[in-house]
Coordinates of N, CA and C in Angstrom, one line a residue:
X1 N 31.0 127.4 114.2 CA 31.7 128.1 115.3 C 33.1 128.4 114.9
X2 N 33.8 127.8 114.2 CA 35.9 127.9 113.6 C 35.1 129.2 113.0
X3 N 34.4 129.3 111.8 CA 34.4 130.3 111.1 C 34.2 131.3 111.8
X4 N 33.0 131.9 112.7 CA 32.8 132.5 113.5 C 34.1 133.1 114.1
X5 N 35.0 132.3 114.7 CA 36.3 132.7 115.3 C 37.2 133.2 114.2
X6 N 37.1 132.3 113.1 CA 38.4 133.1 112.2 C 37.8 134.3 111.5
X7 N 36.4 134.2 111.7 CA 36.3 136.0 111.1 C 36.8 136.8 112.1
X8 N 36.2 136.6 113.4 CA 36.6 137.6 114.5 C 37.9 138.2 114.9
X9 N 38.7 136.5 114.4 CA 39.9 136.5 114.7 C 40.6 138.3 113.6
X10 N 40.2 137.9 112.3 CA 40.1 138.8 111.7 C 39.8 140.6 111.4
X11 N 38.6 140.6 112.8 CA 38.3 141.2 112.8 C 39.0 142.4 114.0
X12 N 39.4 141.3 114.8 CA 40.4 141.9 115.9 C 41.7 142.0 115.4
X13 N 42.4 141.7 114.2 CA 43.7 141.7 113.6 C 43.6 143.2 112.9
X14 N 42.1 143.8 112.4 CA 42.3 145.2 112.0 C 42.2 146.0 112.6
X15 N 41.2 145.8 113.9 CA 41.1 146.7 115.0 C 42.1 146.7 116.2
X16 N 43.0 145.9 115.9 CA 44.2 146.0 116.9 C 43.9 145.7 118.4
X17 N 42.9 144.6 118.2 CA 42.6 144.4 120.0 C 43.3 142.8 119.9
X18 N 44.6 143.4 121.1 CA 46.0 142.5 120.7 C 45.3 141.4 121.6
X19 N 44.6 141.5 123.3 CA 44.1 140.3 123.7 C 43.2 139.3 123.2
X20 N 42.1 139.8 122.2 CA 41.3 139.3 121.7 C 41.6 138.2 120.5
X21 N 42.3 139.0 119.8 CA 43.3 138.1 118.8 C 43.9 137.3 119.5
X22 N 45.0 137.4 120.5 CA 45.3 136.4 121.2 C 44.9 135.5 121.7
X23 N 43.7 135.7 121.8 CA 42.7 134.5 122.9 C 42.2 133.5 121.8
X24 N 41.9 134.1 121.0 CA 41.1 133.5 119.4 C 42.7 132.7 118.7
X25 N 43.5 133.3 118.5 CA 44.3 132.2 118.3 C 44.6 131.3 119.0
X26 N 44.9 131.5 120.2 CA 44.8 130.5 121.1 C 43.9 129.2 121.1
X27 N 42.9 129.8 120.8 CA 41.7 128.4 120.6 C 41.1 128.0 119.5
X28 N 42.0 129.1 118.6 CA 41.8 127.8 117.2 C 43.0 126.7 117.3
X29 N 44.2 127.2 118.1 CA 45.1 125.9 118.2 C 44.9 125.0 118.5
X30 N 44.1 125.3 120.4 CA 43.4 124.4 120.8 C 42.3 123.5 119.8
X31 N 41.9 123.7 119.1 CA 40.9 123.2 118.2 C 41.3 122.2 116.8
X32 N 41.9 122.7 116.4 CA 43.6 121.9 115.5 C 44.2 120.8 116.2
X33 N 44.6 120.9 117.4 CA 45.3 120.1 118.1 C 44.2 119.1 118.2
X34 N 43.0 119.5 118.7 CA 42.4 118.5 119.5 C 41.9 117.8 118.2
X35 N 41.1 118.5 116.9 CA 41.0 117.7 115.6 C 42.2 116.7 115.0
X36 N 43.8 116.9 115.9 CA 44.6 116.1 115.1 C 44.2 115.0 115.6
X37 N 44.2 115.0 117.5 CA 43.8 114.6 118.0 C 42.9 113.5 117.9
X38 N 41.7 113.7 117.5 CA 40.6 112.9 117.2 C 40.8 112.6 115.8
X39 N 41.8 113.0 114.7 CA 41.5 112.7 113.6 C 40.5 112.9 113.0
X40 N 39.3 113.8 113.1 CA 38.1 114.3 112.6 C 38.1 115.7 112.8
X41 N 37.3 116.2 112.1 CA 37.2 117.8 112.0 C 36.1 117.9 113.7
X42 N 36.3 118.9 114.2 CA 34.8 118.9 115.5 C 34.0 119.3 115.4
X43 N 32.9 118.9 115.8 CA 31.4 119.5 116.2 C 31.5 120.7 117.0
X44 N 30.4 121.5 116.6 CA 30.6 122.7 117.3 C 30.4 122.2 118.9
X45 N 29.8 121.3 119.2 CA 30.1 121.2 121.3 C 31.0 120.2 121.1
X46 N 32.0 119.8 119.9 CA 33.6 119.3 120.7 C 34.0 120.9 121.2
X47 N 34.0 121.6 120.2 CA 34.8 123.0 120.1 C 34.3 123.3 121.5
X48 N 33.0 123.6 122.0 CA 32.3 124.6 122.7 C 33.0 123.4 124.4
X49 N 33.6 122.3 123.9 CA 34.3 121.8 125.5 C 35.9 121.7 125.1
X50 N 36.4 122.0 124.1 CA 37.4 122.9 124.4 C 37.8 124.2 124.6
X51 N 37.1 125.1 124.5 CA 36.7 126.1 125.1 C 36.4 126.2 126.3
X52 N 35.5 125.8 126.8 CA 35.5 125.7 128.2 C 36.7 125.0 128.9
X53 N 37.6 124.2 128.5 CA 38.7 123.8 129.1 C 39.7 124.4 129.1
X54 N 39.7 125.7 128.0 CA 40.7 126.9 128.1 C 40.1 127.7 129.2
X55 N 39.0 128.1 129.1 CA 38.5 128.6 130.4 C 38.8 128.2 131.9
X56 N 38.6 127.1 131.9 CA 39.2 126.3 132.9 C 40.3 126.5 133.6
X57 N 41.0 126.5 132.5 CA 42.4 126.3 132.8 C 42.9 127.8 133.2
X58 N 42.4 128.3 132.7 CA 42.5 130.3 133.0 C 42.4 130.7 134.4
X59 N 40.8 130.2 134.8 CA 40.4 130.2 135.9 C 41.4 129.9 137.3
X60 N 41.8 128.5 136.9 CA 42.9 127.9 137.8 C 44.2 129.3 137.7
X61 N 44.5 129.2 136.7 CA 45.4 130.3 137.0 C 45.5 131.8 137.3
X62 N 44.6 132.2 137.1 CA 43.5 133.2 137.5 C 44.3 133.5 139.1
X63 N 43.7 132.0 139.6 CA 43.9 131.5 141.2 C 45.5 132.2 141.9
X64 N 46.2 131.8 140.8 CA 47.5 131.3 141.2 C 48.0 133.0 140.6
X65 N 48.1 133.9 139.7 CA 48.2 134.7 139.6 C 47.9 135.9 140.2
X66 N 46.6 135.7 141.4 CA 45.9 136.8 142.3 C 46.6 136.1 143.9
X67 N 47.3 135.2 143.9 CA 48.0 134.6 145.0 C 49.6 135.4 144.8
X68 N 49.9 135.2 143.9 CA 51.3 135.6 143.5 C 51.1 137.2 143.5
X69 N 50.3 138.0 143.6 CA 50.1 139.4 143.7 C 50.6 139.8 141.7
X70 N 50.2 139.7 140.6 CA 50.2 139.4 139.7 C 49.1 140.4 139.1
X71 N 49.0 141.4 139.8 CA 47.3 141.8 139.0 C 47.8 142.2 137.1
X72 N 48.8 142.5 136.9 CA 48.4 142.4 135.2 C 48.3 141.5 134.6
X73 N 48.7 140.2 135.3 CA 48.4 139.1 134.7 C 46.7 138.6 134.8
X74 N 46.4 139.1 136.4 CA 44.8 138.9 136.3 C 44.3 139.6 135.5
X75 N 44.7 140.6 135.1 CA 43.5 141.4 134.4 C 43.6 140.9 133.0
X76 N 44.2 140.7 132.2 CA 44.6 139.6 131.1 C 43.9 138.4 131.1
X77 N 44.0 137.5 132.1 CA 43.7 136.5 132.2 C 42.0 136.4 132.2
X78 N 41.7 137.5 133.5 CA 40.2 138.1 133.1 C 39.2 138.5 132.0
X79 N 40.5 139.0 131.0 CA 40.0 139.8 129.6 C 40.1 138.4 128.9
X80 N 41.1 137.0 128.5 CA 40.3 136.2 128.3 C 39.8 135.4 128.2
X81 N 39.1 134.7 129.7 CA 38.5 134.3 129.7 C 36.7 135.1 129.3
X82 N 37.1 136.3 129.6 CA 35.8 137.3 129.0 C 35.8 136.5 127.3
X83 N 36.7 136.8 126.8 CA 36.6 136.7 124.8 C 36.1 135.3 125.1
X84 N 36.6 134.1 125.6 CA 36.1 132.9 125.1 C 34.6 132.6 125.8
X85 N 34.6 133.1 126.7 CA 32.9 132.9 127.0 C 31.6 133.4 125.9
X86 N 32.3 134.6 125.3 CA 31.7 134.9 124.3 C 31.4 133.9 123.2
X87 N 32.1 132.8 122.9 CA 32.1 131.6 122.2 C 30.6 130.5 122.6
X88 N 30.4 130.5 124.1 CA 30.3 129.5 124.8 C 28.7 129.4 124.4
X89 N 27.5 128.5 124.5 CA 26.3 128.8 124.5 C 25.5 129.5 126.2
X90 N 24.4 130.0 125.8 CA 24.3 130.8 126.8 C 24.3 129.8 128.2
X91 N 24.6 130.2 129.6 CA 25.2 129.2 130.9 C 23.9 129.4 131.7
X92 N 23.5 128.2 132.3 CA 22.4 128.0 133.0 C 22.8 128.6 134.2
X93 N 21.5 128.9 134.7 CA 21.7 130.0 136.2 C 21.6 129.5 137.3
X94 N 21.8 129.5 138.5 CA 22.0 128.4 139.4 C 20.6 127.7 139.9
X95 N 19.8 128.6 139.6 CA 18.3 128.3 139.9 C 17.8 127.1 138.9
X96 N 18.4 127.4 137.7 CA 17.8 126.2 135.9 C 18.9 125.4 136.3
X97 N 20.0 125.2 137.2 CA 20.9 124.6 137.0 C 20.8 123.4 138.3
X98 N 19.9 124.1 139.5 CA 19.7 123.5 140.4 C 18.3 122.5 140.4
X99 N 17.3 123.3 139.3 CA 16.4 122.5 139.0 C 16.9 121.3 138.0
X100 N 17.7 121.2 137.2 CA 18.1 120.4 136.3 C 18.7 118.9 137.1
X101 N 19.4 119.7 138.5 CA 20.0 118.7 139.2 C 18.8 118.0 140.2
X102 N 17.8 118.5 140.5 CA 16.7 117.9 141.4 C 15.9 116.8 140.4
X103 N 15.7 117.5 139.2 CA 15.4 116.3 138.4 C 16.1 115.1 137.9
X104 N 17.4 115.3 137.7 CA 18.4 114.5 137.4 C 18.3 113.2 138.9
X105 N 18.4 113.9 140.0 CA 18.1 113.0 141.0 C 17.0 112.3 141.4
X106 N 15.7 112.6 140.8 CA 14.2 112.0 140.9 C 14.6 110.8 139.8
X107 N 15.3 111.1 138.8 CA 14.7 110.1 137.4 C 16.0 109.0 138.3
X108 N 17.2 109.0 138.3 CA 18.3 108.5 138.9 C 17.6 107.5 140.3
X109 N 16.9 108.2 141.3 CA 16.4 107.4 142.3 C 17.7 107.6 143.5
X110 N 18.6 108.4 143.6 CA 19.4 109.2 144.2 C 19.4 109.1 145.8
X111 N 19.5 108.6 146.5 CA 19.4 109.2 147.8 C 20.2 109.5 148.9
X112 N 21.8 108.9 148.0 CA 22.4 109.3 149.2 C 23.6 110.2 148.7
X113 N 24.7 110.8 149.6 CA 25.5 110.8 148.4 C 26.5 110.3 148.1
X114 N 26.3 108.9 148.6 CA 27.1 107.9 148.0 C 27.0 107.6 146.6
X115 N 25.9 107.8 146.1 CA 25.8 108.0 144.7 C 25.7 108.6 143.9
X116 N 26.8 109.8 144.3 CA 26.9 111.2 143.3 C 27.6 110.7 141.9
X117 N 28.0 110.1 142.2 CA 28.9 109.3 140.5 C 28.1 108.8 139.5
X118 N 26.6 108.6 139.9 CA 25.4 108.2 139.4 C 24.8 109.1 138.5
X119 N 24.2 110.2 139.9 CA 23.6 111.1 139.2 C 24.5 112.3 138.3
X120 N 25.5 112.7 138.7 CA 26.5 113.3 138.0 C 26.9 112.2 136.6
X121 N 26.5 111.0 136.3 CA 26.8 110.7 134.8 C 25.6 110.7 134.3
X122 N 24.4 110.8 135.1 CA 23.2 110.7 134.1 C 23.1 112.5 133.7
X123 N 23.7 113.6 134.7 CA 23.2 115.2 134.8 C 24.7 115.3 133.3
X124 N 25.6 115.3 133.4 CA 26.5 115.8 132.5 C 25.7 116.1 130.9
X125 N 25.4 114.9 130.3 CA 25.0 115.3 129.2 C 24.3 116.1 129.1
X126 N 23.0 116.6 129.9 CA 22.2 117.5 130.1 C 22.7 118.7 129.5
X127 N 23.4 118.8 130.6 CA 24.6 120.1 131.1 C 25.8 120.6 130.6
X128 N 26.2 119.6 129.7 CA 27.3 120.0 129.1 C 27.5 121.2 128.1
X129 N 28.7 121.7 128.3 CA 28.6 123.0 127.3 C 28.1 124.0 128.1
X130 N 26.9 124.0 129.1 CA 25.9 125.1 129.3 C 25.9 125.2 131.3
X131 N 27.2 124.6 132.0 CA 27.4 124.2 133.0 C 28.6 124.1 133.3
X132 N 29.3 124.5 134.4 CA 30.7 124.2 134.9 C 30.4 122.9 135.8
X133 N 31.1 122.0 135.7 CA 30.8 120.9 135.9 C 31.1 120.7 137.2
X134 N 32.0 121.6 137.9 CA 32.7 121.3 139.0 C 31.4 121.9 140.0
X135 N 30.9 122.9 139.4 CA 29.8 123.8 140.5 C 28.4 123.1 140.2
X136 N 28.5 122.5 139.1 CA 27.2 121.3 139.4 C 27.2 120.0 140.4
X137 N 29.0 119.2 140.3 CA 29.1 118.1 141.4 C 29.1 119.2 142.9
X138 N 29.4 120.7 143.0 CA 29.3 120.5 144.7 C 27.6 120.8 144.5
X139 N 26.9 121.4 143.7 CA 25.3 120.8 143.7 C 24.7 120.0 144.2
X140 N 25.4 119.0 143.5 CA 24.5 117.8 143.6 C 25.1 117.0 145.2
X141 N 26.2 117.4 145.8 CA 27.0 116.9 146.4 C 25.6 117.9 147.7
X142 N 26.1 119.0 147.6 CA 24.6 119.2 148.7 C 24.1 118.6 149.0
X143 N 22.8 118.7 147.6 CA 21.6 118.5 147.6 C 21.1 117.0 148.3
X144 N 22.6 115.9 148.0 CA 21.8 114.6 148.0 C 23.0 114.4 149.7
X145 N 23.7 115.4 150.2 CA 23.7 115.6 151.6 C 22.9 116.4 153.1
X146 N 21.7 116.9 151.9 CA 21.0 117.8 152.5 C 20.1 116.9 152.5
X147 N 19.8 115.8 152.2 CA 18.7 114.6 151.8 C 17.4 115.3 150.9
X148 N 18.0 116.3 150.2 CA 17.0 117.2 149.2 C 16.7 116.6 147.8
X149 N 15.6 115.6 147.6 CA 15.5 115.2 145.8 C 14.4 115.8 145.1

């Protein structure tokens, strides 16, 4: 996946697409940092969950940018979180993502939602990389308040 980005990176340095390049440096920093970080080089799903944490973090501001009446900043901020999804493996749909969580709660034995901290540690690894994590806990946060397993 680095290589992948540093060609791209590359490839957006001749074709002058100044956001793209931007976003791609951005998250090889992020990726450096977090390898000093860990002291190890990363696996492509360390990379592919700091990526999504740039995303994350975009999103949130996204928020706060379209509050502040900011639209050039949204549209930026839009363009990229667009580039880094491009990174990401392909994202379960709410239907594979809702089935994932119905079974996560059968195998778990789930019933209330007193024990969303349960099934949400057995669903994560599933999910990771291929799920926003926040729109799987209000999932599961339903489902096991709808008394749905």
């Amino acid at each position: 996946m680095k290589a992948r980005l540093q060609q791209d990176m590359k490839e957006a340095l001749k074709s002058h697409d100044k956001i793209r390049l931007q976003t791609i440096r951005m998250v090889l920093a992020a990726i450096k940092n977090a390898e000093i970080e860990k002291m190890h080089p990363l696996a492509d799903e360390e990379m592919a969950a700091v990526i999504q944490r740039e995303i994350k973090m975009r999103k949130e501001a996204l928020e706060q940018f379209a509050r502040g009446g900011r639209e050039d900043l949204v549209r930026q901020t839009e363009a990229e979180i667009k580039v880094l999804e491009d990174y990401l493996p392909q994202q379960l749909s709410d239907s594979e993502l809702r089935k994932v969580i119905r079974q996560t709660i059968s195998e778990v034995g789930a019933q209330s939602s007193k024990e969303i901290g349960k099934v949400m540690a057995a669903l994560m690894p599933k999910i990771r990389g291929r799920a926003d994590g926040k729109k799987a806990s209000e999932m599961v946060r339903e489902l096991l308040g709808a008394g749905i397993s």
